[in-house]
Structures are given as structure tokens and as C-alpha cells.
mmCIF file of C-alpha atoms in Angstrom:
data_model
loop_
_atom_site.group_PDB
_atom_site.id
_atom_site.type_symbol
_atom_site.label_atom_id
_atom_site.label_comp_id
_atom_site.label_asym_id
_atom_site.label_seq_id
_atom_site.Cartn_x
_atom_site.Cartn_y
_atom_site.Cartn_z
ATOM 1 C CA UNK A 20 65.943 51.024 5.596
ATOM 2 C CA UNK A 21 67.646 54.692 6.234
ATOM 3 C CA UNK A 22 65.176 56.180 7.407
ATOM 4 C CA UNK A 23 64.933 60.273 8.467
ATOM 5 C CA UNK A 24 64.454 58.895 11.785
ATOM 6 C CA UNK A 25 67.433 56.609 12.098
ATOM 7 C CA UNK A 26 69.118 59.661 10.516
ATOM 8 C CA UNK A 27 68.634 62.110 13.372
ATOM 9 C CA UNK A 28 69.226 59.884 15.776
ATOM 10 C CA UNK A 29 72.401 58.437 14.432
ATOM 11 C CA UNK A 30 73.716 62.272 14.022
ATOM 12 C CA UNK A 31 72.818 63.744 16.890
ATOM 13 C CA UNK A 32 73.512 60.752 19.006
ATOM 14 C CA UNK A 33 76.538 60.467 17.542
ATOM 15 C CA UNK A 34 76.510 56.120 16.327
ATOM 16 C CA UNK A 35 78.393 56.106 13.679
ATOM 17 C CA UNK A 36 80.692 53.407 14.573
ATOM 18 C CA UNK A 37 79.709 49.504 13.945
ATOM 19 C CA UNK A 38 77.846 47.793 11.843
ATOM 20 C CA UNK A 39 78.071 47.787 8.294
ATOM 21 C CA UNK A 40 74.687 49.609 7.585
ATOM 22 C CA UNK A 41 76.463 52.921 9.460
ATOM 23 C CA UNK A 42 74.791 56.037 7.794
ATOM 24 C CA UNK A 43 77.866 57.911 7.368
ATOM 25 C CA UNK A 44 82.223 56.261 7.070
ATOM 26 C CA UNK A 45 84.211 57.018 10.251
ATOM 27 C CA UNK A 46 86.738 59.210 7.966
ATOM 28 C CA UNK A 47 84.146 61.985 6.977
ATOM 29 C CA UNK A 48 82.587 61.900 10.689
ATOM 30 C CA UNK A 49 86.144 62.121 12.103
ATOM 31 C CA UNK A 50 87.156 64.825 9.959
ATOM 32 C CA UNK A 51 84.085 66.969 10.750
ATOM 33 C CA UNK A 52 84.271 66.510 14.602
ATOM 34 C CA UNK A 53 88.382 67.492 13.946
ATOM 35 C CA UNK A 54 87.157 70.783 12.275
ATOM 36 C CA UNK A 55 84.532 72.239 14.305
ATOM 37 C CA UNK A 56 85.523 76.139 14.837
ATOM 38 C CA UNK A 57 84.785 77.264 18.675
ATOM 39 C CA UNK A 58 84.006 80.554 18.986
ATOM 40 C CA UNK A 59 86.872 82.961 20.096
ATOM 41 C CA UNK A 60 84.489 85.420 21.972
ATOM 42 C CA UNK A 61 80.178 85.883 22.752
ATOM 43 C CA UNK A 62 78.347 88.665 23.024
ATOM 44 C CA UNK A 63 75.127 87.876 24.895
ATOM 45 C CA UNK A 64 72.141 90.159 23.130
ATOM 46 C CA UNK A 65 69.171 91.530 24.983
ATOM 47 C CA UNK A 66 70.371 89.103 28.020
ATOM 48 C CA UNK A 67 69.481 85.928 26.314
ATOM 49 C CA UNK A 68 70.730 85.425 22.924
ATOM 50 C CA UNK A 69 73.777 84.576 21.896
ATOM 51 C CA UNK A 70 76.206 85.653 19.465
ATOM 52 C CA UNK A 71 79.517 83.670 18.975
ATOM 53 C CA UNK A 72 82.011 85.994 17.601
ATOM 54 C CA UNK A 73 85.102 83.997 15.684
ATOM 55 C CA UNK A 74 88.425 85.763 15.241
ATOM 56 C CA UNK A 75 89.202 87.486 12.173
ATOM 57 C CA UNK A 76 91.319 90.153 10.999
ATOM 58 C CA UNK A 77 90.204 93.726 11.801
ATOM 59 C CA UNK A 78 92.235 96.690 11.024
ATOM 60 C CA UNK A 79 89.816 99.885 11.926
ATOM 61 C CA UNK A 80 88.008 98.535 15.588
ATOM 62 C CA UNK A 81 85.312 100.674 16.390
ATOM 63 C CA UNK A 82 87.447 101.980 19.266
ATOM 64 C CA UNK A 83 84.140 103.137 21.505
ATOM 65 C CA UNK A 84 82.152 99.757 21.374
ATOM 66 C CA UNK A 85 82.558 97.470 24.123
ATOM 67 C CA UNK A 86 82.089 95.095 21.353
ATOM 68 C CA UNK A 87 84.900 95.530 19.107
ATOM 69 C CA UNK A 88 84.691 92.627 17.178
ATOM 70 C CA UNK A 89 84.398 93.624 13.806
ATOM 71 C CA UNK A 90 85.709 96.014 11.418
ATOM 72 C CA UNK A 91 83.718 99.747 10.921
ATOM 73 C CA UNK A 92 85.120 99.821 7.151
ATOM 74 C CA UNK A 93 83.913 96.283 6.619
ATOM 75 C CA UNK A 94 79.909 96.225 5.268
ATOM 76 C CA UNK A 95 79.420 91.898 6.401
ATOM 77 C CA UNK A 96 76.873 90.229 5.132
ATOM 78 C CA UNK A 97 74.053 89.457 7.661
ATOM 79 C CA UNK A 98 72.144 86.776 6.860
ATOM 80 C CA UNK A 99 68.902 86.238 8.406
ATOM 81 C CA UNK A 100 67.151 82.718 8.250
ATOM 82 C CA UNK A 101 63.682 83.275 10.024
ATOM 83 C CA UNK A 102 61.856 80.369 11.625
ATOM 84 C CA UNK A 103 58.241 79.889 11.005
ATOM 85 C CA UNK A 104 57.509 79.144 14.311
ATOM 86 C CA UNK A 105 58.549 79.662 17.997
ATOM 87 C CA UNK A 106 59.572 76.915 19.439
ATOM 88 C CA UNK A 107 58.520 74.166 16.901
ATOM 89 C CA UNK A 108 62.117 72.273 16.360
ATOM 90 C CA UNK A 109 62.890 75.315 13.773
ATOM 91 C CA UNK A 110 65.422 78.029 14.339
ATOM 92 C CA UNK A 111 65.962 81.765 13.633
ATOM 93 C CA UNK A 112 69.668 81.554 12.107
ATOM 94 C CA UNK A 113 71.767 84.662 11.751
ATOM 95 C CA UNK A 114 75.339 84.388 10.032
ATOM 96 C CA UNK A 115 77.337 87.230 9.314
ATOM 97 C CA UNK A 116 79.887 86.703 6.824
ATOM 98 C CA UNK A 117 83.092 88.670 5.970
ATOM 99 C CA UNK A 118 82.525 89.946 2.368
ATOM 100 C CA UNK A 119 85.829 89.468 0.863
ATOM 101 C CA UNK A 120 86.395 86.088 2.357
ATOM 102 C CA UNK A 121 83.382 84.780 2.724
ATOM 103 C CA UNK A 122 84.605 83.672 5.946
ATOM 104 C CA UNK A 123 81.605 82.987 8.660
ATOM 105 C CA UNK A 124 82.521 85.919 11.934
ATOM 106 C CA UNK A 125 79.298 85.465 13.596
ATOM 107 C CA UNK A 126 76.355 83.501 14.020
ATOM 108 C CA UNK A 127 73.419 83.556 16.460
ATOM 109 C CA UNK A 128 70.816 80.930 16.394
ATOM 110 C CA UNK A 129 67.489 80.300 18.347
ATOM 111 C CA UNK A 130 63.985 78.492 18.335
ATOM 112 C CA UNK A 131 62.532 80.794 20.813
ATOM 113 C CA UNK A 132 63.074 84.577 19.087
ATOM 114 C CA UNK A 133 59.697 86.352 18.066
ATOM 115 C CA UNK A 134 59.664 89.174 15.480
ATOM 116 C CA UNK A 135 60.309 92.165 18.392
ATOM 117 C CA UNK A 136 63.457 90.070 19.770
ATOM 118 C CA UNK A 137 64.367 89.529 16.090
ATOM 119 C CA UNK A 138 63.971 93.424 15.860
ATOM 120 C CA UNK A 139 65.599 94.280 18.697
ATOM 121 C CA UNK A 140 68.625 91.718 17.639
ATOM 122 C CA UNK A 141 69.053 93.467 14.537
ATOM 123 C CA UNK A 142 69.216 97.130 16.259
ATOM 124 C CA UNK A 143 72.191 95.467 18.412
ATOM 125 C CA UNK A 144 73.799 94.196 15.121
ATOM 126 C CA UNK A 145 73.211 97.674 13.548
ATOM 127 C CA UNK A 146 75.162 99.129 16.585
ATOM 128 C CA UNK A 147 77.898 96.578 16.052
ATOM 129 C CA UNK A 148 78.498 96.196 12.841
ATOM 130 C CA UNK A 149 77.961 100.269 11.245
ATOM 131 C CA UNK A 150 77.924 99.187 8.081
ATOM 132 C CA UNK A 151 76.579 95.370 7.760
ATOM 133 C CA UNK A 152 73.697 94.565 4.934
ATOM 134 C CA UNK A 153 70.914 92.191 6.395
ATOM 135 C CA UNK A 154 69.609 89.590 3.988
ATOM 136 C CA UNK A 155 66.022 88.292 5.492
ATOM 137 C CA UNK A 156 64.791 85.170 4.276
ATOM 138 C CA UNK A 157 61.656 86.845 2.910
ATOM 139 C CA UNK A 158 59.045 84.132 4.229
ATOM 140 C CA UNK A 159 55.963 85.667 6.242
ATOM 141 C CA UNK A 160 58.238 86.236 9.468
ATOM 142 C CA UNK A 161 61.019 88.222 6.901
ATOM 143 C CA UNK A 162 58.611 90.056 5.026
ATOM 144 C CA UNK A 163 57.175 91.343 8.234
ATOM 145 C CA UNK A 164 60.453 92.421 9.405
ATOM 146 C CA UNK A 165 60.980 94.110 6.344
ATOM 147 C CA UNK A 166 57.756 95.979 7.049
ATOM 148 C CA UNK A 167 58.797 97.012 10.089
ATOM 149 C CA UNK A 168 62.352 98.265 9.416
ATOM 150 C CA UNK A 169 60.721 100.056 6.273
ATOM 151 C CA UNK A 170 59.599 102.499 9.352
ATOM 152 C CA UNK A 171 62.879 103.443 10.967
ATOM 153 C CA UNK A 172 66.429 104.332 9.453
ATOM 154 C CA UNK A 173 67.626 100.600 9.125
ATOM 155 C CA UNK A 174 65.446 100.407 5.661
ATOM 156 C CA UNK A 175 68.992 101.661 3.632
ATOM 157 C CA UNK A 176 71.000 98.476 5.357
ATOM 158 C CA UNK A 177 68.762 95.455 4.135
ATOM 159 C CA UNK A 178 69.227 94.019 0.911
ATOM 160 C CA UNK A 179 66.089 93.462 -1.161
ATOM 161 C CA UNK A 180 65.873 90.938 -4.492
ATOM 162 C CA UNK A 181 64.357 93.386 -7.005
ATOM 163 C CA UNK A 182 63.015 89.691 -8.338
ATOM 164 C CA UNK A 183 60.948 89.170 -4.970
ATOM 165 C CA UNK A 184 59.691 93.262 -5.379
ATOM 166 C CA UNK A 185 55.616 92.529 -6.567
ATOM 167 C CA UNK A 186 55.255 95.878 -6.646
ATOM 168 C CA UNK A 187 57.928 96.018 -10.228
ATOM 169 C CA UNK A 188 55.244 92.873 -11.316
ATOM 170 C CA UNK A 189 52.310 95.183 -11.697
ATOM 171 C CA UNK A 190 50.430 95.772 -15.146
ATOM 172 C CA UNK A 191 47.844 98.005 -15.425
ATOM 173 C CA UNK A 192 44.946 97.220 -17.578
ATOM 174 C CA UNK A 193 43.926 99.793 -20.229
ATOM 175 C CA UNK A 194 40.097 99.144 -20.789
ATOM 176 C CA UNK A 195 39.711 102.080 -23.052
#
């Protein structure tokens, strides 16, 4: 009787109260909508994306940003979940996470970002954050993106799975 539909619509509606056939118990609901984190500062990228900064502790600012969110000695984690499409219901999801406590700082998400906004997003990132390491979701949008850093000094700052590498898969035939 659940069905994905009734799902969705209960979720982002937000029913969860009466009958008995509720998809979800008040107490969980309640205690998710009690610890939602609002973001303590935003950033708006190339003038229409943007990134919600939450506090954390810093202890070396990068004194000559007008961003000074993060820390310079600090290399976050930048996690990049690409879309497939523009615009379809899917978003481009970036998360950067603070190594040592895994806490989320930042996040950024989107349907509408292409591969050059993605591009430029992650120069602006680079800029912010000196010494972040992007992790692409390596679907056709990442691997592209991968391509394309490949070509400028960003290549040393994204973090490849030597398991995903095809190029460590190849065996050479010997028909001698």
C-alpha cells in the first residue's frame, strides 16, 4: 500500500500525523525537524550557486580571503555527487567535510549546474579551501570532469580510486 509515491508526498508535504497507516512515528519525524543545522554563513558562487558555510573551529583563517571560512592547514574532503542530468529532478551535491571530525562545513547543491559551472565551482572551492581533496562521483559527468582538470594544476587535489584506474586493468597479449 506504501507506495514511492505516497512516500514523497508524505515527506515532502510533511503528513505524518493521523492515521494509523502514517509512513514514518511522530518521535523520529519530530526529532529530525528538532535537529536540522541552519547554515551560519553563504557564499553565493559565480552569482547563482550557493554554498552554506556551517561554523566550525578554525585556527589558521586565510587572513586575505573575503571568504574566511575554513582553515588553510585543514585539507577537507570535497565530495562531489554529479547529476546525470540538468534539470531532471536530480542534483549536483557537493559536501565538504572536516577530515578529523567528519563533521559536514559545507554543502552546495543544484539541478541546474552543467560541467563548465561545475568547473568553475570547483576553481572557487580551490581558492577557498588551499588545500581541500575533491572526490567526483566518477559517472560520465565525473569522469569528464576528471578529464578536464587532468589539463590544469587542480589534477594533484582530486582523489582517484586506483580500483576505478582501467588503465592499471590492461594485459597485453603476447602472440609470439
Amino acid at each position: 500500500k506504501n507506495t514511492l509515491a505516497e512516500y514523497r508526498r508524505g515527506v515532502l508535504l510533511q503528513r505524518f500525523r493521523g492515521a494509523d497507516s502514517a509512513l514514518f512515528d511522530q518521535s523520529s519525524i519530530d526529532y529530525i525537524q528538532n535537529h536540522v543545522r541552519r547554515p551560519d554563513h553563504t557564499v553565493l558562487i559565480e552569482k547563482k550557486f550557493t554554498l552554506f558555510i556551517y561554523s566550525h573551529e578554525i585556527q589558521h583563517p586565510d587572513i586575505n580571503s573575503n571568504t574566511p571560512y575554513f582553515d588553510v592547514d585543514i585539507p577537507y574532503l570535497i565530495g562531489i555527487d554529479i547529476a546525470g542530468a540538468r534539470g531532471a529532478g536530480d542534483n549536483t551535491a557537493i559536501v565538504v567535510t572536516h577530515p578529523y571530525t567528519l563533521q559536514v562545513v559545507a554543502e552546495l547543491k543544484s539541478p541546474y549546474i552543467g560541467l563548465f559551472d561545475l568547473m568553475r565551482i570547483v576553481i572557487a572551492l580551490a581558492k577557498m579551501i588551499p588545500r581541500g581533496i575533491f572526490c567526483p562521483e566518477t559517472n560520465n559527468m565525473g569522469t569528464s570532469l576528471i578529464d578536464f582538470v587532468q589539463e590544469t594544476q587542480l589534477e594533484y587535489r582530486f582523489y582517484r580510486d586506483p580500483r576505478t584506474d582501467l588503465t592499471q586493468n590492461i594485459t597485453i597479449e603476447d602472440n609470439s
